[in-house]
Amino acid sequence: MSLTKYYKKLNNNARTLIFVAFTAEEIGEYGSQYFAKQIDADKVVAMFNIEMIGKASKFGTNSAFITGFERSDFGKILQKNLKGTAFKFYPDPYPDQNLFYRSDNASLAEVGVPAHTISTDQIDIDKLYHTVGDEFSSLDVNNITSAIRAIALSSRTIVSGQDTPTRVPKKTE
């Protein structure tokens, strides 16, 4: 919600922004799959799937990872826009987990959209990951805030129309 308010306040985007909260990711990505079938994927410039940013990244504070980093130049664009800040994006440190095709971004990536998940969770050691015990009290609000600020700053040239990430090869290709 903070990002919606941020972009509304700036009121200078050259591209239409759609903020979507999907449902049923864990049982088959039903929400994101439905959405991907309703849109013209060729007109979607990028998807920022923000997931699990409430805990410090394995790279330390002021960092997050991007799934499928190598599949488009999305991550490079975001990192370029953070030059001069303390925040840094890294490629997914869990390639064996195939996270790129296990989250809601996958539904759009499969149709060619540069759709990537931005996350900080250390899924290899986070005992609360995807459990009912993963409550607000277990989250680091400062980490959430720094990640949202980094997303706001790093997305500015995509939102303004200056940068367009390269397409993700369609899953059928």
CSV table of C-alpha atoms in Angstrom, one decimal:
chain,number,residue,atom,x,y,z
A,1,MET,CA,0.0,0.0,0.0
A,2,SER,CA,2.9,2.3,0.7
A,3,LEU,CA,4.0,2.0,-3.0
A,4,THR,CA,0.5,3.0,-4.2
A,5,LYS,CA,0.6,6.1,-2.1
A,6,TYR,CA,4.2,6.9,-3.2
A,7,TYR,CA,3.3,6.8,-6.9
A,8,LYS,CA,0.1,8.7,-6.4
A,9,LYS,CA,2.0,11.4,-4.6
A,10,LEU,CA,4.6,11.6,-7.3
A,11,ASN,CA,1.9,11.6,-10.0
A,12,ASN,CA,4.5,11.5,-12.8
A,13,ASN,CA,4.4,7.9,-14.1
A,14,ALA,CA,4.4,7.4,-17.9
A,15,ARG,CA,3.1,3.9,-17.6
A,16,THR,CA,-0.1,2.6,-16.1
A,17,LEU,CA,0.5,0.9,-12.7
A,18,ILE,CA,-1.7,-1.9,-11.5
A,19,PHE,CA,-1.4,-3.2,-8.0
A,20,VAL,CA,-2.8,-6.7,-7.5
A,21,ALA,CA,-3.1,-8.9,-4.5
A,22,PHE,CA,-3.3,-12.5,-5.7
A,23,THR,CA,-4.9,-15.4,-3.9
A,24,ALA,CA,-4.2,-19.2,-3.8
A,25,GLU,CA,-0.5,-19.1,-4.6
A,26,GLU,CA,0.3,-22.1,-2.4
A,27,ILE,CA,-2.4,-24.3,-4.0
A,28,GLY,CA,-1.7,-23.6,-7.6
A,29,GLU,CA,-1.3,-19.9,-8.3
A,30,TYR,CA,-5.0,-19.6,-9.2
A,31,GLY,CA,-5.2,-15.9,-8.7
A,32,SER,CA,-2.1,-15.0,-10.8
A,33,GLN,CA,-2.9,-17.6,-13.4
A,34,TYR,CA,-6.4,-16.1,-13.8
A,35,PHE,CA,-4.9,-12.6,-14.0
A,36,ALA,CA,-2.3,-13.6,-16.6
A,37,LYS,CA,-5.1,-14.9,-18.9
A,38,GLN,CA,-7.1,-11.7,-18.6
A,39,ILE,CA,-4.4,-9.3,-19.7
A,40,ASP,CA,-2.5,-8.8,-23.0
A,41,ALA,CA,0.9,-10.0,-21.8
A,42,ASP,CA,2.7,-8.1,-24.6
A,43,LYS,CA,1.5,-4.8,-23.1
A,44,VAL,CA,2.8,-5.6,-19.6
A,45,VAL,CA,6.2,-4.0,-19.2
A,46,ALA,CA,7.2,-5.6,-15.9
A,47,MET,CA,5.9,-7.3,-12.8
A,48,PHE,CA,7.3,-6.7,-9.3
A,49,ASN,CA,6.3,-9.6,-7.1
A,50,ILE,CA,7.1,-8.6,-3.6
A,51,GLU,CA,7.2,-11.6,-1.2
A,52,MET,CA,8.7,-12.3,2.1
A,53,ILE,CA,10.6,-9.1,2.8
A,54,GLY,CA,10.1,-9.1,6.6
A,55,LYS,CA,13.4,-10.6,7.5
A,56,ALA,CA,17.1,-9.8,6.8
A,57,SER,CA,18.6,-11.3,3.6
A,58,LYS,CA,21.5,-13.7,3.7
A,59,PHE,CA,23.4,-10.8,2.1
A,60,GLY,CA,22.8,-8.6,5.2
A,61,THR,CA,20.7,-5.6,5.8
A,62,ASN,CA,19.8,-3.3,2.9
A,63,SER,CA,19.7,-6.2,0.5
A,64,ALA,CA,17.2,-8.4,-1.3
A,65,PHE,CA,17.4,-11.0,-4.0
A,66,ILE,CA,15.6,-11.2,-7.3
A,67,THR,CA,14.4,-14.6,-8.7
A,68,GLY,CA,15.2,-15.2,-12.3
A,69,PHE,CA,17.8,-12.4,-12.2
A,70,GLU,CA,19.5,-13.9,-15.3
A,71,ARG,CA,16.3,-14.2,-17.3
A,72,SER,CA,16.0,-10.5,-18.2
A,73,ASP,CA,17.7,-7.3,-17.4
A,74,PHE,CA,15.1,-6.3,-14.8
A,75,GLY,CA,17.5,-6.8,-11.9
A,76,LYS,CA,20.3,-4.8,-13.6
A,77,ILE,CA,17.9,-1.9,-14.2
A,78,LEU,CA,16.8,-1.9,-10.6
A,79,GLN,CA,20.4,-2.1,-9.3
A,80,LYS,CA,21.5,0.7,-11.6
A,81,ASN,CA,18.7,2.9,-10.1
A,82,LEU,CA,20.0,2.3,-6.6
A,83,LYS,CA,23.5,3.5,-7.4
A,84,GLY,CA,24.7,5.7,-4.5
A,85,THR,CA,22.4,4.1,-2.0
A,86,ALA,CA,23.3,1.4,0.6
A,87,PHE,CA,20.8,-1.1,-0.9
A,88,LYS,CA,21.7,-3.8,-3.3
A,89,PHE,CA,19.9,-6.5,-5.2
A,90,TYR,CA,21.4,-9.9,-5.7
A,91,PRO,CA,20.6,-12.9,-7.9
A,92,ASP,CA,18.5,-15.6,-6.2
A,93,PRO,CA,20.8,-17.5,-3.7
A,94,TYR,CA,18.6,-20.6,-3.8
A,95,PRO,CA,18.7,-21.8,-7.4
A,96,ASP,CA,18.0,-25.4,-6.3
A,97,GLN,CA,14.6,-24.2,-5.0
A,98,ASN,CA,13.4,-23.1,-8.5
A,99,LEU,CA,11.8,-20.1,-6.8
A,100,PHE,CA,11.3,-18.2,-10.2
A,101,TYR,CA,8.6,-20.7,-11.1
A,102,ARG,CA,7.2,-21.3,-7.6
A,103,SER,CA,5.6,-17.9,-6.9
A,104,ASP,CA,2.9,-15.7,-8.5
A,105,ASN,CA,5.4,-14.1,-10.8
A,106,ALA,CA,5.6,-17.4,-12.7
A,107,SER,CA,2.2,-17.0,-14.2
A,108,LEU,CA,3.3,-13.8,-16.0
A,109,ALA,CA,6.8,-15.0,-16.7
A,110,GLU,CA,5.4,-18.0,-18.5
A,111,VAL,CA,3.8,-15.6,-21.0
A,112,GLY,CA,7.0,-13.6,-21.5
A,113,VAL,CA,6.6,-10.8,-19.0
A,114,PRO,CA,9.7,-9.7,-17.1
A,115,ALA,CA,8.1,-10.9,-13.9
A,116,HIS,CA,10.4,-11.4,-11.0
A,117,THR,CA,10.0,-11.9,-7.2
A,118,ILE,CA,11.9,-9.6,-4.8
A,119,SER,CA,12.5,-11.3,-1.5
A,120,THR,CA,14.8,-11.2,1.5
A,121,ASP,CA,13.8,-14.4,3.4
A,122,GLN,CA,16.5,-16.9,4.2
A,123,ILE,CA,14.4,-19.9,3.3
A,124,ASP,CA,17.2,-22.3,4.1
A,125,ILE,CA,17.2,-21.3,7.8
A,126,ASP,CA,13.9,-19.6,8.5
A,127,LYS,CA,12.0,-22.1,10.6
A,128,LEU,CA,8.8,-20.0,10.3
A,129,TYR,CA,8.8,-19.9,6.4
A,130,HIS,CA,5.4,-20.8,5.2
A,131,THR,CA,4.1,-21.8,8.6
A,132,VAL,CA,1.2,-20.5,10.6
A,133,GLY,CA,3.8,-19.3,13.1
A,134,ASP,CA,5.1,-16.6,10.7
A,135,GLU,CA,3.3,-13.8,12.5
A,136,PHE,CA,3.8,-10.1,12.5
A,137,SER,CA,5.8,-10.3,15.7
A,138,SER,CA,8.5,-12.4,13.8
A,139,LEU,CA,9.0,-9.7,11.2
A,140,ASP,CA,11.6,-6.9,11.1
A,141,VAL,CA,9.6,-3.8,10.1
A,142,ASN,CA,12.8,-1.8,9.4
A,143,ASN,CA,13.7,-4.5,6.8
A,144,ILE,CA,10.3,-4.2,5.2
A,145,THR,CA,10.6,-0.4,5.1
A,146,SER,CA,14.1,-0.5,3.5
A,147,ALA,CA,13.0,-3.0,0.9
A,148,ILE,CA,9.9,-1.0,0.0
A,149,ARG,CA,12.0,2.2,-0.3
A,150,ALA,CA,14.5,0.4,-2.5
A,151,ILE,CA,11.7,-0.9,-4.8
A,152,ALA,CA,10.3,2.6,-5.1
A,153,LEU,CA,13.7,4.1,-6.0
A,154,SER,CA,14.8,1.2,-8.2
A,155,SER,CA,11.6,1.1,-10.2
A,156,ARG,CA,11.6,4.8,-11.2
A,157,THR,CA,13.0,4.4,-14.7
A,158,ILE,CA,10.7,1.6,-15.5
A,159,VAL,CA,7.7,3.6,-14.2
A,160,SER,CA,8.8,6.7,-16.1
A,161,GLY,CA,9.2,4.9,-19.4
A,162,GLN,CA,13.0,5.4,-19.6
A,163,ASP,CA,13.8,1.7,-19.2
A,164,THR,CA,12.0,-1.3,-20.5
A,165,PRO,CA,13.2,-4.7,-19.2
A,166,THR,CA,13.9,-7.4,-21.7
A,167,ARG,CA,11.2,-10.0,-22.1
A,168,VAL,CA,11.5,-13.4,-20.3
A,169,PRO,CA,11.6,-16.3,-22.8
A,170,LYS,CA,8.1,-17.8,-22.8
A,171,LYS,CA,8.0,-21.2,-21.0
A,172,THR,CA,7.1,-22.9,-24.3
A,173,GLU,CA,10.1,-21.5,-26.0
